Amino acid sequence: MPWTREQMAARAAKELRDGFYVNLGIGIPTLVANFIPPGMEVVLQSENGMLGMGPFPYEGEEDPDLINAGKQTITELEMSSYFSSSDSFGMIRGGHIDLSVLGALEVAENGDLANWMVPGKMVKGMGGAMDLVAGVRRVVVVMEHNSKDGAPKFKPRCDLPLTGANCVDMLITDLAVFERPDRKSPFKLLELAPGVSVDDIRARTSARFTQ
């Protein structure tokens, strides 16, 4: 049985460590904030100039001036701080963010990532993903294992325009978890969703991986 979006986010949250500065991409990655373990101090950073983001607001308590990089309304904490987006990207490019959790359109077996555009479709902008994959110490990708038409999204090479080359350290899908110890090694299958077999993964994956 495939993992739900919430279960995928909860699995990604297991990669958090106390004291980490973390950037969460739009989509499923934003849900990771709901699964930070109790007692663990994790500081969430947003490319649009906020450090120390709070949880999503309750309905009716939204402040339109408090948004994350994905334009979602958020809340502030006592320790929250604000600054220009240039300072925010300085943090990212300077290697001060420990972990980024991003969504993806495609991931290649060598760690290439495509997540910012589909040619021919409207593109609002590349956002901060290109800086994140280049400047953050560890990149975890969360995505559906297959596209709506059933095509593999974990594949030998990305067909869509790249966000970054050889930058993905862990891949979490609704079917499985893959990881590599370094960026010279192949991805290894670590975990399977309940009821999913290795044969299922091989049938729905075109990328090469180890067990």
PDB file of C-alpha atoms in Angstrom:
ATOM      1  CA  MET A   1       0.000   0.000   0.000  1.00  0.00           C
ATOM      2  CA  PRO A   2       1.612   3.294  -1.048  1.00  0.00           C
ATOM      3  CA  TRP A   3       2.472   5.849   1.606  1.00  0.00           C
ATOM      4  CA  THR A   4       0.254   8.929   1.831  1.00  0.00           C
ATOM      5  CA  ARG A   5       1.644  12.438   1.458  1.00  0.00           C
ATOM      6  CA  GLU A   6       1.642  12.776   5.240  1.00  0.00           C
ATOM      7  CA  GLN A   7       3.519   9.497   5.685  1.00  0.00           C
ATOM      8  CA  MET A   8       6.106  10.589   3.121  1.00  0.00           C
ATOM      9  CA  ALA A   9       6.568  13.858   4.998  1.00  0.00           C
ATOM     10  CA  ALA A  10       6.867  12.001   8.298  1.00  0.00           C
ATOM     11  CA  ARG A  11       9.596   9.816   6.793  1.00  0.00           C
ATOM     12  CA  ALA A  12      11.459  12.884   5.590  1.00  0.00           C
ATOM     13  CA  ALA A  13      11.200  14.359   9.100  1.00  0.00           C
ATOM     14  CA  LYS A  14      13.289  11.432  10.366  1.00  0.00           C
ATOM     15  CA  GLU A  15      16.249  13.052   8.589  1.00  0.00           C
ATOM     16  CA  LEU A  16      16.041  16.133  10.844  1.00  0.00           C
ATOM     17  CA  ARG A  17      18.549  16.585  13.633  1.00  0.00           C
ATOM     18  CA  ASP A  18      18.524  18.822  16.681  1.00  0.00           C
ATOM     19  CA  GLY A  19      19.914  22.252  15.844  1.00  0.00           C
ATOM     20  CA  PHE A  20      19.449  21.903  12.083  1.00  0.00           C
ATOM     21  CA  TYR A  21      18.632  24.880   9.885  1.00  0.00           C
ATOM     22  CA  VAL A  22      16.204  23.522   7.293  1.00  0.00           C
ATOM     23  CA  ASN A  23      14.576  24.758   4.096  1.00  0.00           C
ATOM     24  CA  LEU A  24      11.346  23.103   2.962  1.00  0.00           C
ATOM     25  CA  GLY A  25      10.194  23.255  -0.642  1.00  0.00           C
ATOM     26  CA  ILE A  26       6.588  23.688  -1.741  1.00  0.00           C
ATOM     27  CA  GLY A  27       4.110  20.813  -1.881  1.00  0.00           C
ATOM     28  CA  ILE A  28       4.691  17.689   0.198  1.00  0.00           C
ATOM     29  CA  PRO A  29       7.906  19.077   1.776  1.00  0.00           C
ATOM     30  CA  THR A  30       5.960  21.795   3.617  1.00  0.00           C
ATOM     31  CA  LEU A  31       4.183  19.026   5.536  1.00  0.00           C
ATOM     32  CA  VAL A  32       7.494  18.020   7.138  1.00  0.00           C
ATOM     33  CA  ALA A  33       7.045  20.921   9.574  1.00  0.00           C
ATOM     34  CA  ASN A  34       4.098  19.034  11.109  1.00  0.00           C
ATOM     35  CA  PHE A  35       6.308  16.065  12.010  1.00  0.00           C
ATOM     36  CA  ILE A  36       9.265  17.672  13.782  1.00  0.00           C
ATOM     37  CA  PRO A  37       9.836  15.400  16.803  1.00  0.00           C
ATOM     38  CA  PRO A  38       8.812  16.867  20.184  1.00  0.00           C
ATOM     39  CA  GLY A  39      11.749  18.418  21.981  1.00  0.00           C
ATOM     40  CA  MET A  40      13.825  18.763  18.821  1.00  0.00           C
ATOM     41  CA  GLU A  41      14.851  22.302  17.915  1.00  0.00           C
ATOM     42  CA  VAL A  42      14.799  22.824  14.156  1.00  0.00           C
ATOM     43  CA  VAL A  43      14.902  26.301  12.594  1.00  0.00           C
ATOM     44  CA  LEU A  44      12.982  26.636   9.332  1.00  0.00           C
ATOM     45  CA  GLN A  45      14.354  29.082   6.771  1.00  0.00           C
ATOM     46  CA  SER A  46      12.503  30.596   3.814  1.00  0.00           C
ATOM     47  CA  GLU A  47      14.093  32.086   0.694  1.00  0.00           C
ATOM     48  CA  ASN A  48      11.879  35.163   0.865  1.00  0.00           C
ATOM     49  CA  GLY A  49      13.579  36.348   4.054  1.00  0.00           C
ATOM     50  CA  MET A  50      12.383  34.628   7.204  1.00  0.00           C
ATOM     51  CA  LEU A  51      14.219  32.498   9.726  1.00  0.00           C
ATOM     52  CA  GLY A  52      12.264  30.608  12.349  1.00  0.00           C
ATOM     53  CA  MET A  53       8.923  29.968  10.674  1.00  0.00           C
ATOM     54  CA  GLY A  54       6.032  28.853  12.837  1.00  0.00           C
ATOM     55  CA  PRO A  55       3.255  26.405  11.951  1.00  0.00           C
ATOM     56  CA  PHE A  56       0.466  27.095   9.498  1.00  0.00           C
ATOM     57  CA  PRO A  57      -2.226  29.354  11.002  1.00  0.00           C
ATOM     58  CA  TYR A  58      -5.685  28.220  11.992  1.00  0.00           C
ATOM     59  CA  GLU A  59      -8.480  29.216   9.617  1.00  0.00           C
ATOM     60  CA  GLY A  60      -9.464  32.808  10.256  1.00  0.00           C
ATOM     61  CA  GLU A  61      -6.132  33.697  11.874  1.00  0.00           C
ATOM     62  CA  GLU A  62      -4.116  34.112   8.661  1.00  0.00           C
ATOM     63  CA  ASP A  63      -1.882  37.173   8.289  1.00  0.00           C
ATOM     64  CA  PRO A  64      -1.437  37.926   4.560  1.00  0.00           C
ATOM     65  CA  ASP A  65       1.887  39.618   5.315  1.00  0.00           C
ATOM     66  CA  LEU A  66       3.348  36.398   6.722  1.00  0.00           C
ATOM     67  CA  ILE A  67       4.028  33.980   3.866  1.00  0.00           C
ATOM     68  CA  ASN A  68       6.662  31.448   2.939  1.00  0.00           C
ATOM     69  CA  ALA A  69       8.419  31.185  -0.411  1.00  0.00           C
ATOM     70  CA  GLY A  70       5.509  29.127  -1.748  1.00  0.00           C
ATOM     71  CA  LYS A  71       3.067  31.967  -0.961  1.00  0.00           C
ATOM     72  CA  GLN A  72       1.421  29.986   1.854  1.00  0.00           C
ATOM     73  CA  THR A  73       0.413  31.863   4.989  1.00  0.00           C
ATOM     74  CA  ILE A  74       2.469  30.924   8.034  1.00  0.00           C
ATOM     75  CA  THR A  75       2.957  32.121  11.610  1.00  0.00           C
ATOM     76  CA  GLU A  76       5.914  33.608  13.445  1.00  0.00           C
ATOM     77  CA  LEU A  77       7.668  32.516  16.621  1.00  0.00           C
ATOM     78  CA  GLU A  78       9.271  34.560  19.378  1.00  0.00           C
ATOM     79  CA  MET A  79      12.645  33.834  17.807  1.00  0.00           C
ATOM     80  CA  SER A  80      11.604  34.624  14.210  1.00  0.00           C
ATOM     81  CA  SER A  81      13.709  37.128  12.288  1.00  0.00           C
ATOM     82  CA  TYR A  82      13.249  38.901   8.979  1.00  0.00           C
ATOM     83  CA  PHE A  83      15.710  40.105   6.368  1.00  0.00           C
ATOM     84  CA  SER A  84      16.087  40.705   2.645  1.00  0.00           C
ATOM     85  CA  SER A  85      15.923  37.860   0.152  1.00  0.00           C
ATOM     86  CA  SER A  86      19.532  38.634  -0.760  1.00  0.00           C
ATOM     87  CA  ASP A  87      20.580  37.887   2.833  1.00  0.00           C
ATOM     88  CA  SER A  88      18.448  34.765   2.718  1.00  0.00           C
ATOM     89  CA  PHE A  89      20.217  33.525  -0.394  1.00  0.00           C
ATOM     90  CA  GLY A  90      23.519  34.473   1.219  1.00  0.00           C
ATOM     91  CA  MET A  91      22.709  31.952   3.955  1.00  0.00           C
ATOM     92  CA  ILE A  92      21.930  29.307   1.347  1.00  0.00           C
ATOM     93  CA  ARG A  93      24.891  29.996  -0.927  1.00  0.00           C
ATOM     94  CA  GLY A  94      27.208  30.249   2.048  1.00  0.00           C
ATOM     95  CA  GLY A  95      26.465  26.681   3.116  1.00  0.00           C
ATOM     96  CA  HIS A  96      24.654  27.627   6.339  1.00  0.00           C
ATOM     97  CA  ILE A  97      21.542  25.492   5.724  1.00  0.00           C
ATOM     98  CA  ASP A  98      21.944  21.894   6.861  1.00  0.00           C
ATOM     99  CA  LEU A  99      19.107  20.224   5.007  1.00  0.00           C
ATOM    100  CA  SER A 100      16.631  20.956   2.248  1.00  0.00           C
ATOM    101  CA  VAL A 101      13.558  18.867   1.486  1.00  0.00           C
ATOM    102  CA  LEU A 102      12.328  19.421  -2.077  1.00  0.00           C
ATOM    103  CA  GLY A 103       9.728  18.083  -4.444  1.00  0.00           C
ATOM    104  CA  ALA A 104      10.649  16.825  -7.907  1.00  0.00           C
ATOM    105  CA  LEU A 105       9.376  16.110 -11.382  1.00  0.00           C
ATOM    106  CA  GLU A 106      12.238  13.702 -12.112  1.00  0.00           C
ATOM    107  CA  VAL A 107      15.315  12.307 -10.364  1.00  0.00           C
ATOM    108  CA  ALA A 108      18.101  10.556 -12.262  1.00  0.00           C
ATOM    109  CA  GLU A 109      20.071   7.565 -11.028  1.00  0.00           C
ATOM    110  CA  ASN A 110      23.194   9.765 -10.765  1.00  0.00           C
ATOM    111  CA  GLY A 111      21.432  12.255  -8.491  1.00  0.00           C
ATOM    112  CA  ASP A 112      20.423  14.849 -11.083  1.00  0.00           C
ATOM    113  CA  LEU A 113      17.242  16.740 -10.204  1.00  0.00           C
ATOM    114  CA  ALA A 114      14.567  18.305 -12.405  1.00  0.00           C
ATOM    115  CA  ASN A 115      11.873  20.147 -10.485  1.00  0.00           C
ATOM    116  CA  TRP A 116      11.342  23.631 -11.820  1.00  0.00           C
ATOM    117  CA  MET A 117       9.663  23.523 -15.226  1.00  0.00           C
ATOM    118  CA  VAL A 118       7.922  21.522 -17.929  1.00  0.00           C
ATOM    119  CA  PRO A 119       8.644  22.970 -21.394  1.00  0.00           C
ATOM    120  CA  GLY A 120       5.533  24.451 -22.970  1.00  0.00           C
ATOM    121  CA  LYS A 121       3.764  25.003 -19.658  1.00  0.00           C
ATOM    122  CA  MET A 122       3.551  28.270 -17.748  1.00  0.00           C
ATOM    123  CA  VAL A 123       6.531  28.865 -15.471  1.00  0.00           C
ATOM    124  CA  LYS A 124       6.154  31.405 -12.665  1.00  0.00           C
ATOM    125  CA  GLY A 125       9.875  31.322 -11.954  1.00  0.00           C
ATOM    126  CA  MET A 126      12.630  28.968 -10.921  1.00  0.00           C
ATOM    127  CA  GLY A 127      12.409  29.985  -7.270  1.00  0.00           C
ATOM    128  CA  GLY A 128      15.305  29.136  -5.013  1.00  0.00           C
ATOM    129  CA  ALA A 129      15.708  25.474  -5.897  1.00  0.00           C
ATOM    130  CA  MET A 130      18.853  25.943  -7.980  1.00  0.00           C
ATOM    131  CA  ASP A 131      20.592  27.737  -5.137  1.00  0.00           C
ATOM    132  CA  LEU A 132      19.336  25.222  -2.593  1.00  0.00           C
ATOM    133  CA  VAL A 133      20.703  22.167  -4.394  1.00  0.00           C
ATOM    134  CA  ALA A 134      24.047  23.915  -4.894  1.00  0.00           C
ATOM    135  CA  GLY A 135      24.474  25.420  -1.434  1.00  0.00           C
ATOM    136  CA  VAL A 136      22.725  23.134   1.061  1.00  0.00           C
ATOM    137  CA  ARG A 137      24.714  20.362   2.697  1.00  0.00           C
ATOM    138  CA  ARG A 138      22.142  17.579   2.230  1.00  0.00           C
ATOM    139  CA  VAL A 139      19.215  17.349  -0.202  1.00  0.00           C
ATOM    140  CA  VAL A 140      16.240  15.052   0.356  1.00  0.00           C
ATOM    141  CA  VAL A 141      13.653  14.741  -2.419  1.00  0.00           C
ATOM    142  CA  VAL A 142      10.047  13.711  -1.802  1.00  0.00           C
ATOM    143  CA  MET A 143       7.885  12.834  -4.818  1.00  0.00           C
ATOM    144  CA  GLU A 144       5.376  10.383  -6.239  1.00  0.00           C
ATOM    145  CA  HIS A 145       7.131   7.329  -7.664  1.00  0.00           C
ATOM    146  CA  ASN A 146       5.353   7.531 -11.010  1.00  0.00           C
ATOM    147  CA  SER A 147       3.655  10.227 -13.053  1.00  0.00           C
ATOM    148  CA  LYS A 148      -0.103  10.260 -13.630  1.00  0.00           C
ATOM    149  CA  ASP A 149       0.342   8.181 -16.791  1.00  0.00           C
ATOM    150  CA  GLY A 150       2.417   5.609 -14.894  1.00  0.00           C
ATOM    151  CA  ALA A 151       5.805   6.621 -16.293  1.00  0.00           C
ATOM    152  CA  PRO A 152       8.798   6.294 -13.921  1.00  0.00           C
ATOM    153  CA  LYS A 153      10.011   9.528 -12.343  1.00  0.00           C
ATOM    154  CA  PHE A 154      13.170   7.872 -10.960  1.00  0.00           C
ATOM    155  CA  LYS A 155      14.962   7.184 -14.231  1.00  0.00           C
ATOM    156  CA  PRO A 156      18.387   6.757 -15.881  1.00  0.00           C
ATOM    157  CA  ARG A 157      18.544  10.442 -16.862  1.00  0.00           C
ATOM    158  CA  CYS A 158      16.253  13.428 -16.539  1.00  0.00           C
ATOM    159  CA  ASP A 159      14.436  14.468 -19.684  1.00  0.00           C
ATOM    160  CA  LEU A 160      13.230  17.773 -18.222  1.00  0.00           C
ATOM    161  CA  PRO A 161      15.506  20.810 -17.717  1.00  0.00           C
ATOM    162  CA  LEU A 162      17.806  20.239 -14.755  1.00  0.00           C
ATOM    163  CA  THR A 163      17.616  22.120 -11.495  1.00  0.00           C
ATOM    164  CA  GLY A 164      20.943  20.683 -10.405  1.00  0.00           C
ATOM    165  CA  ALA A 165      23.413  17.947 -11.315  1.00  0.00           C
ATOM    166  CA  ASN A 166      24.409  15.151  -8.929  1.00  0.00           C
ATOM    167  CA  CYS A 167      22.753  16.836  -5.959  1.00  0.00           C
ATOM    168  CA  VAL A 168      20.184  14.420  -4.491  1.00  0.00           C
ATOM    169  CA  ASP A 169      21.266  12.462  -1.404  1.00  0.00           C
ATOM    170  CA  MET A 170      17.986  10.730  -0.503  1.00  0.00           C
ATOM    171  CA  LEU A 171      14.822  10.023  -2.465  1.00  0.00           C
ATOM    172  CA  ILE A 172      11.523   9.308  -0.715  1.00  0.00           C
ATOM    173  CA  THR A 173       8.578   8.240  -2.875  1.00  0.00           C
ATOM    174  CA  ASP A 174       5.150   6.871  -2.057  1.00  0.00           C
ATOM    175  CA  LEU A 175       6.590   3.374  -2.624  1.00  0.00           C
ATOM    176  CA  ALA A 176      10.143   3.361  -1.285  1.00  0.00           C
ATOM    177  CA  VAL A 177      13.174   5.161   0.147  1.00  0.00           C
ATOM    178  CA  PHE A 178      16.516   5.307  -1.666  1.00  0.00           C
ATOM    179  CA  GLU A 179      19.756   6.763  -0.348  1.00  0.00           C
ATOM    180  CA  ARG A 180      23.413   6.958  -1.290  1.00  0.00           C
ATOM    181  CA  PRO A 181      26.290   7.431   1.186  1.00  0.00           C
ATOM    182  CA  ASP A 182      28.062   9.923  -1.056  1.00  0.00           C
ATOM    183  CA  ARG A 183      27.619  11.539  -4.433  1.00  0.00           C
ATOM    184  CA  LYS A 184      29.860   9.035  -6.183  1.00  0.00           C
ATOM    185  CA  SER A 185      27.820   5.988  -5.180  1.00  0.00           C
ATOM    186  CA  PRO A 186      24.606   4.560  -6.651  1.00  0.00           C
ATOM    187  CA  PHE A 187      21.309   4.830  -4.831  1.00  0.00           C
ATOM    188  CA  LYS A 188      20.474   1.933  -2.526  1.00  0.00           C
ATOM    189  CA  LEU A 189      16.945   0.769  -1.778  1.00  0.00           C
ATOM    190  CA  LEU A 190      16.480   1.249   1.978  1.00  0.00           C
ATOM    191  CA  GLU A 191      12.792   0.855   2.735  1.00  0.00           C
ATOM    192  CA  LEU A 192       9.576  -0.304   1.091  1.00  0.00           C
ATOM    193  CA  ALA A 193       6.042   0.891   1.713  1.00  0.00           C
ATOM    194  CA  PRO A 194       3.774  -1.759   3.283  1.00  0.00           C
ATOM    195  CA  GLY A 195       2.797  -4.421   0.786  1.00  0.00           C
ATOM    196  CA  VAL A 196       5.254  -3.197  -1.853  1.00  0.00           C
ATOM    197  CA  SER A 197       7.850  -5.700  -3.083  1.00  0.00           C
ATOM    198  CA  VAL A 198      11.237  -5.232  -4.691  1.00  0.00           C
ATOM    199  CA  ASP A 199       9.752  -6.627  -7.884  1.00  0.00           C
ATOM    200  CA  ASP A 200       7.081  -3.913  -7.750  1.00  0.00           C
ATOM    201  CA  ILE A 201       9.783  -1.268  -7.467  1.00  0.00           C
ATOM    202  CA  ARG A 202      11.795  -2.683 -10.350  1.00  0.00           C
ATOM    203  CA  ALA A 203       8.682  -2.824 -12.532  1.00  0.00           C
ATOM    204  CA  ARG A 204       7.891   0.828 -11.842  1.00  0.00           C
ATOM    205  CA  THR A 205      11.448   2.213 -11.903  1.00  0.00           C
ATOM    206  CA  SER A 206      13.743   2.658 -14.883  1.00  0.00           C
ATOM    207  CA  ALA A 207      16.734   3.893 -12.853  1.00  0.00           C
ATOM    208  CA  ARG A 208      19.360   1.470 -11.654  1.00  0.00           C
ATOM    209  CA  PHE A 209      19.729   1.009  -7.900  1.00  0.00           C
ATOM    210  CA  THR A 210      21.271  -1.460  -5.453  1.00  0.00           C
ATOM    211  CA  GLN A 211      19.734  -3.389  -2.573  1.00  0.00           C
TER     212      GLN A 211
END
